[in-house]
Coordinates of C-alpha atoms and ligand atoms in Angstrom, one line a residue:
X1 CA 0.2 -8.8 -15.2
X2 CA 0.8 -5.1 -14.6
X3 CA 3.2 -3.2 -16.7
X4 CA 4.3 0.3 -15.9
X5 CA 6.4 2.0 -18.5
X6 CA 8.2 5.2 -18.0
X7 CA 5.6 6.8 -15.9
X8 CA 6.2 10.5 -15.1
X9 CA 3.9 12.9 -13.3
X10 CA 4.8 16.6 -13.2
X11 CA 3.2 19.4 -11.3
X12 CA 4.6 22.5 -12.9
X13 CA 8.3 22.1 -12.7
X14 CA 8.4 19.5 -10.0
X15 CA 8.2 15.8 -10.6
X16 CA 5.9 13.8 -8.3
X17 CA 7.3 10.7 -10.0
X18 CA 10.0 10.5 -12.6
X19 CA 10.3 7.8 -15.2
X20 CA 9.1 4.8 -13.2
X21 CA 9.0 1.4 -14.8
X22 CA 8.3 -2.0 -13.3
X23 CA 6.1 -5.1 -13.9
X24 CA 4.1 -7.1 -11.4
X25 CA 3.4 -10.8 -12.2
X26 CA 0.1 -12.5 -11.5
X27 CA 0.0 -13.6 -7.9
X28 CA 2.9 -11.4 -6.7
X29 CA 2.6 -9.4 -3.5
X30 CA 4.6 -6.3 -4.0
X31 CA 5.4 -3.5 -1.6
X32 CA 6.1 0.1 -2.5
X33 CA 8.5 1.2 0.2
X34 CA 9.4 4.9 0.6
X35 CA 9.2 7.9 2.9
X36 CA 6.5 10.5 2.7
X37 CA 6.5 12.3 -0.6
X38 CA 8.3 9.4 -2.4
X39 CA 5.6 9.2 -5.0
X40 CA 3.8 6.0 -3.9
X41 CA 0.3 7.4 -3.9
X42 CA 0.9 9.2 -7.2
X43 CA 2.0 5.9 -8.8
X44 CA -1.0 4.1 -7.4
X45 CA -3.4 6.8 -8.4
X46 CA -2.1 6.6 -12.0
X47 CA -2.3 2.8 -12.0
X48 CA -5.9 2.9 -10.9
X49 CA -6.9 5.6 -13.3
X50 CA -7.6 8.3 -10.7
X51 CA -4.9 10.5 -12.0
X52 CA -3.4 10.9 -15.5
X53 CA 0.3 10.6 -16.1
X54 CA 2.3 13.4 -17.8
X55 CA 4.1 10.7 -19.7
X56 CA 4.2 6.9 -19.8
X57 CA 1.8 4.0 -19.7
X58 CA 0.2 1.6 -17.3
X59 CA -1.2 -1.6 -18.6
X60 CA -3.4 -3.9 -16.4
X61 CA -4.0 -7.4 -17.6
X62 CA -3.3 -6.3 -21.2
X63 CA -5.6 -3.2 -21.0
X64 CA -4.2 0.3 -21.0
X65 CA -5.6 2.4 -18.2
X66 CA -6.0 5.4 -20.4
X67 CA -7.2 3.7 -23.6
X68 CA -9.4 1.0 -22.1
X69 CA -10.2 2.3 -18.6
X70 CA -13.2 0.2 -18.0
X71 CA -11.6 -3.1 -18.7
X72 CA -8.5 -2.1 -16.8
X73 CA -10.4 -0.9 -13.8
X74 CA -12.5 -4.0 -13.6
X75 CA -9.4 -5.9 -12.8
X76 CA -8.4 -3.7 -9.9
X77 CA -9.7 -3.0 -6.5
X78 CA -8.3 0.1 -4.9
X79 CA -8.0 1.3 -1.3
X80 CA -6.8 4.9 -1.4
X81 CA -4.8 6.5 1.3
X82 CA -8.0 8.1 2.7
X83 CA -10.6 5.4 2.2
X84 CA -13.8 6.7 0.5
X85 CA -16.2 5.8 3.3
X86 CA -19.6 7.4 3.9
X87 CA -19.6 7.6 7.6
X88 CA -23.4 7.9 7.9
X89 CA -24.0 4.7 6.1
X90 CA -24.2 1.3 7.7
X91 CA -21.7 -1.2 6.3
X92 CA -24.6 -3.0 4.6
X93 CA -25.8 0.1 2.8
X94 CA -22.3 1.2 1.9
X95 CA -21.3 -2.2 0.3
X96 CA -24.6 -2.5 -1.5
X97 CA -24.2 1.1 -2.8
X98 CA -20.7 0.4 -4.1
X99 CA -21.8 -2.9 -5.6
X100 CA -24.2 -1.0 -7.7
X101 CA -21.8 1.9 -8.5
X102 CA -19.2 -0.6 -9.7
X103 CA -21.8 -2.6 -11.6
X104 CA -20.7 -5.8 -10.2
X105 CA -22.3 -8.8 -12.0
X106 CA -21.7 -11.5 -9.4
X107 CA -24.8 -12.6 -7.4
X108 CA -25.2 -9.8 -4.8
X109 CA -26.1 -11.5 -1.6
X110 CA -23.5 -14.4 -1.7
X111 CA -20.8 -12.1 -3.1
X112 CA -21.1 -9.5 -0.4
X113 CA -21.4 -12.1 2.3
X114 CA -18.3 -13.9 1.1
X115 CA -16.3 -10.7 1.3
X116 CA -17.6 -9.8 4.7
X117 CA -16.7 -13.2 6.1
X118 CA -13.3 -13.0 4.6
X119 CA -12.4 -9.6 6.0
X120 CA -14.3 -10.4 9.2
X121 CA -16.9 -7.6 9.3
X122 CA -20.0 -9.8 9.2
X123 CA -20.8 -9.1 12.8
X124 CA -20.7 -5.3 12.3
X125 CA -22.7 -5.4 9.0
X126 CA -25.6 -3.4 10.4
X127 CA -23.6 -0.8 12.1
X128 CA -23.0 2.7 11.0
X129 CA -19.4 3.2 9.7
X130 CA -18.9 6.2 11.9
X131 CA -19.3 3.9 14.9
X132 CA -16.6 1.6 13.9
X133 CA -13.0 1.6 15.1
X134 CA -10.3 2.7 12.6
X135 CA -9.2 -0.9 12.2
X136 CA -12.8 -1.9 11.2
X137 CA -13.2 1.0 8.9
X138 CA -10.1 -0.1 7.2
X139 CA -11.6 -3.6 6.8
X140 CA -14.7 -2.0 5.2
X141 CA -12.3 -0.1 2.9
X142 CA -10.7 -3.4 1.9
X143 CA -14.1 -5.0 1.4
X144 CA -15.0 -2.2 -0.9
X145 CA -11.9 -2.9 -2.9
X146 CA -12.8 -6.5 -3.2
X147 CA -16.2 -6.0 -4.8
X148 CA -16.4 -7.6 -8.2
X149 CA -13.6 -9.9 -7.1
X150 CA -10.8 -8.1 -9.0
X151 CA -7.5 -9.9 -9.7
X152 CA -5.4 -7.1 -8.4
X153 CA -5.7 -5.3 -5.1
X154 CA -4.0 -1.9 -4.7
X155 CA -3.7 -0.8 -1.1
X156 CA -2.3 2.6 -0.2
X157 CA -0.7 2.6 3.3
X158 CA -3.4 0.2 4.6
X159 CA -2.1 0.3 8.2
X160 CA -1.4 4.0 8.7
X161 CA -3.1 5.3 11.8
X162 CA -4.0 1.9 13.3
X163 CA -2.9 0.8 16.7
X164 CA -0.4 -2.1 17.0
X165 CA -3.0 -4.9 17.4
X166 CA -5.1 -3.6 14.5
X167 CA -1.9 -3.4 12.4
X168 CA -1.2 -7.1 13.0
X169 CA -4.7 -8.0 12.1
X170 CA -4.7 -6.0 8.9
X171 CA -1.3 -7.4 7.9
X172 CA -2.6 -10.9 8.5
X173 CA -5.6 -10.2 6.3
X174 CA -3.5 -8.8 3.5
X175 CA -1.3 -11.8 3.6
X176 CA -4.3 -14.0 3.3
X177 CA -5.7 -11.9 0.4
X178 CA -2.3 -12.3 -1.3
X179 CA -2.9 -16.0 -1.6
X180 CA -5.6 -15.4 -4.2
X181 CA -4.8 -11.9 -5.5
X182 CA -2.0 -9.9 -7.0
X183 CA -1.4 -7.3 -4.3
X184 CA 0.4 -4.0 -4.5
X185 CA 0.6 -2.1 -1.2
X186 CA 2.5 0.9 -0.1
X187 CA 4.2 1.6 3.2
X188 CA 6.9 3.7 4.8
X189 CA 7.6 0.9 7.2
X190 CA 10.3 -1.5 6.4
X191 CA 9.1 -4.3 8.7
X192 CA 5.7 -4.0 7.1
X193 CA 6.8 -4.8 3.6
X194 CA 9.2 -7.4 5.0
X195 CA 6.3 -9.0 6.9
X196 CA 3.8 -9.0 4.0
X197 CA 5.5 -8.9 0.6
X198 CA 7.5 -11.2 -1.7
X199 CA 9.1 -8.3 -3.5
X200 CA 9.9 -4.7 -2.7
X201 CA 10.1 -1.7 -4.9
X202 CA 11.9 1.1 -3.1
X203 CA 11.0 4.7 -4.1
X204 CA 12.5 7.9 -3.1
X205 CA 12.0 11.4 -4.4
X206 CA 9.8 10.2 -7.2
X207 CA 12.3 7.7 -8.4
X208 CA 12.5 4.0 -8.3
X209 CA 15.7 3.3 -6.5
X210 CA 15.6 -0.5 -5.9
X211 CA 13.6 -3.5 -7.0
X212 CA 14.2 -6.9 -5.6
X213 CA 12.9 -9.7 -3.4
X214 CA 12.3 -9.1 0.2
X215 CA 15.1 -11.5 1.0
X216 CA 17.6 -9.5 -1.0
X217 CA 16.5 -6.3 0.7
X218 CA 16.9 -8.0 4.1
X219 CA 20.4 -9.0 3.3
X220 CA 21.2 -5.5 2.3
X221 CA 19.8 -4.3 5.6
X222 CA 21.7 -6.6 7.8
X223 CA 24.9 -4.8 7.1
X224 CA 27.6 -6.8 8.9
X225 CA 30.1 -4.4 7.7
X226 CA 29.5 -2.1 10.6
X227 CA 29.1 -3.6 14.0
X228 CA 28.6 -2.2 17.5
X229 CA 30.9 -3.8 20.0
X230 CA 30.9 -3.7 23.8
X231 CA 34.0 -5.2 25.3
X232 CA 35.0 -5.6 28.9
X233 CA 38.6 -4.3 29.1
X234 CA 40.8 -1.3 28.8
X235 CA 39.4 1.2 26.4
X236 CA 42.5 2.6 24.8
X237 CA 44.1 -0.8 24.2
X238 CA 41.0 -2.3 22.8
X239 CA 40.7 0.6 20.5
X240 CA 44.2 0.0 19.2
X241 CA 43.8 -3.7 18.8
X242 CA 40.6 -3.2 16.8
X243 CA 42.3 -0.8 14.5
X244 CA 45.0 -3.3 13.8
X245 CA 42.7 -6.0 12.5
X246 CA 43.0 -6.5 8.8
X247 CA 40.2 -5.0 6.7
X248 CA 39.0 -2.8 9.6
X249 CA 38.5 0.6 8.1
X250 CA 37.4 2.7 11.0
X251 CA 37.0 2.3 14.8
X252 CA 34.9 4.8 16.7
X253 CA 34.7 4.9 20.5
X254 CA 31.0 5.5 21.3
X255 CA 31.2 5.9 25.1
X256 CA 31.0 4.0 28.3
X257 CA 27.8 1.9 28.7
X258 CA 27.3 0.6 32.2
X259 CA 31.0 1.2 32.8
X260 CA 32.1 -0.8 29.8
X261 CA 33.5 0.8 26.6
X262 CA 31.5 0.6 23.4
X263 CA 32.8 1.0 19.9
X264 CA 31.6 0.9 16.3
X265 CA 33.8 -0.9 13.9
X266 CA 33.5 -0.5 10.2
X267 CA 35.1 -3.0 7.8
X268 CA 36.0 -2.7 4.1
X269 CA 33.1 -3.4 1.7
X270 CA 32.6 -7.1 1.0
X271 CA 34.5 -8.2 4.2
X272 CA 33.3 -9.5 7.5
X273 CA 35.7 -9.0 10.3
X274 CA 33.6 -10.4 13.1
X275 CA 35.5 -13.7 13.5
X276 CA 38.8 -11.9 13.7
X277 CA 37.4 -9.5 16.3
X278 CA 36.3 -12.4 18.4
X279 CA 39.6 -14.3 18.1
X280 CA 41.8 -11.3 18.8
X281 CA 39.8 -10.1 21.8
X282 CA 39.6 -13.7 23.2
X283 CA 43.4 -13.9 23.0
X284 CA 43.7 -11.0 25.3
X285 CA 40.8 -12.3 27.5
X286 CA 38.7 -9.2 26.9
X287 CA 35.2 -10.6 26.7
X288 CA 32.8 -9.4 24.1
X289 CA 29.5 -8.6 25.8
X290 CA 27.7 -7.3 22.7
X291 CA 28.5 -7.6 19.0
X292 CA 25.7 -6.7 16.7
X293 CA 25.3 -5.3 13.2
X294 CA 24.3 -1.7 13.1
X295 CA 20.7 -1.5 12.0
X296 CA 20.3 0.5 8.9
X297 CA 17.4 2.9 9.0
X298 CA 15.2 3.6 6.1
X299 CA 17.2 6.8 5.6
X300 CA 20.5 4.8 5.5
X301 CA 19.0 2.5 2.9
X302 CA 17.9 5.4 0.7
X303 CA 21.3 7.0 1.1
X304 CA 23.1 3.9 0.1
X305 CA 20.7 3.1 -2.8
X306 CA 20.6 6.6 -4.1
X307 CA 24.3 7.3 -3.6
X308 CA 25.1 6.9 -7.2
X309 CA 21.7 8.4 -8.2
X310 CA 20.8 5.4 -10.3
X311 CA 18.4 2.6 -10.0
X312 CA 19.9 -0.7 -9.1
X313 CA 18.8 -4.1 -8.1
X314 CA 19.0 -4.9 -4.4
X315 CA 22.0 -7.1 -4.0
X316 CA 24.0 -7.6 -0.9
Ligands
ADP1 P1 3.8 9.4 -1.1 O1 2.5 8.8 -1.3 O2 5.0 8.5 -1.4 O3 3.9 10.0 0.2 P2 2.9 11.3 -3.1 O4 2.8 10.4 -4.4 O5 1.7 11.6 -2.4 O6 4.0 10.6 -2.2 O7 3.7 12.6 -3.5 C1 4.8 12.7 -4.3 C2 5.2 14.1 -4.5 O8 4.3 14.8 -5.3 C3 5.3 14.9 -3.2 O9 6.5 15.7 -3.2 C4 4.1 15.7 -3.3 O10 4.3 16.9 -2.6 C5 3.9 15.9 -4.8 N1 2.5 16.1 -5.1 C6 1.5 15.2 -5.0 N2 0.3 15.7 -5.4 C7 0.5 17.0 -5.8 C8 -0.3 18.1 -6.4 N3 -1.6 17.9 -6.6 N4 0.3 19.2 -6.7 C9 1.7 19.4 -6.5 N5 2.5 18.4 -6.0 C10 1.9 17.2 -5.6
MG2 MG1 1.0 8.5 0.0

């Protein structure tokens, strides 16, 4: 288990992170989601002992990262934002070098082979790292993190800079690793944490703004309160009809799309007006060509989560 208590990191007068607390249970796959500058890397660097906190504690499997760093570090493998690769080394040399550096006590040959098979780099084992694609370099970075078979893997933006097919491969790999490890990964991409993680911790401006299951976050994102509507009929009359539906708070005419008027309709919090929209328009024989929830962007989510400036649990 990982326990983070009131972590704060200050640079002069600015806070990189501010009073962050959370726990991660064994076997969980947790995503840190947040835009650039949110404090994800800072939190990970403190967790892994690369950076000291101004205040607060991080405890890994019962060991305080400051007081018992060796025991704590043995339990974690870390892939930093910029993987620490030596480009002029072959994969083989690099992994053997790190095996020694980390003083791993598992039988060398079988252990390294097992990792290489798992992350699928066995066929490039003799190649120089500089001659590998970015996707393969990232695999080597993950292999490095797995030396010593740590319980916890901490992966900082593991898919950044990869092309779409490499992203899919790395996500698949991380999901697989999640079956046997506790994983914390960071990302600024919503779909990524949704695709990989059981739980999401949302960070913004150095603060933890939400913590909940991926399902809870998805519900929050699918905001049926605000729908986009394209209706084949007379613009002004449709507008008026929509405004007259109970619980509709605002109707905005967006414009003509392919000669058909499009609106956004916002309902009162906690209500869903879609059925009424359908029934009323059907009465008038104005067919709905499109009705879809507006997609919340990451920015919208942060706005809604940080609106009251407090941490809250993700609940729809
Ligand atoms: P993320 O990984 O979510 O993009 P970071 O943890 O890298 O965010 O950064 C969080 C904040 O801390 C940013 O505003 C960044 O500018 C600031 N920060 C990080 N490192 C330093 C540093 N060495 N000196 C001053 N400010 C820093
Ligand atoms: Mg970062």
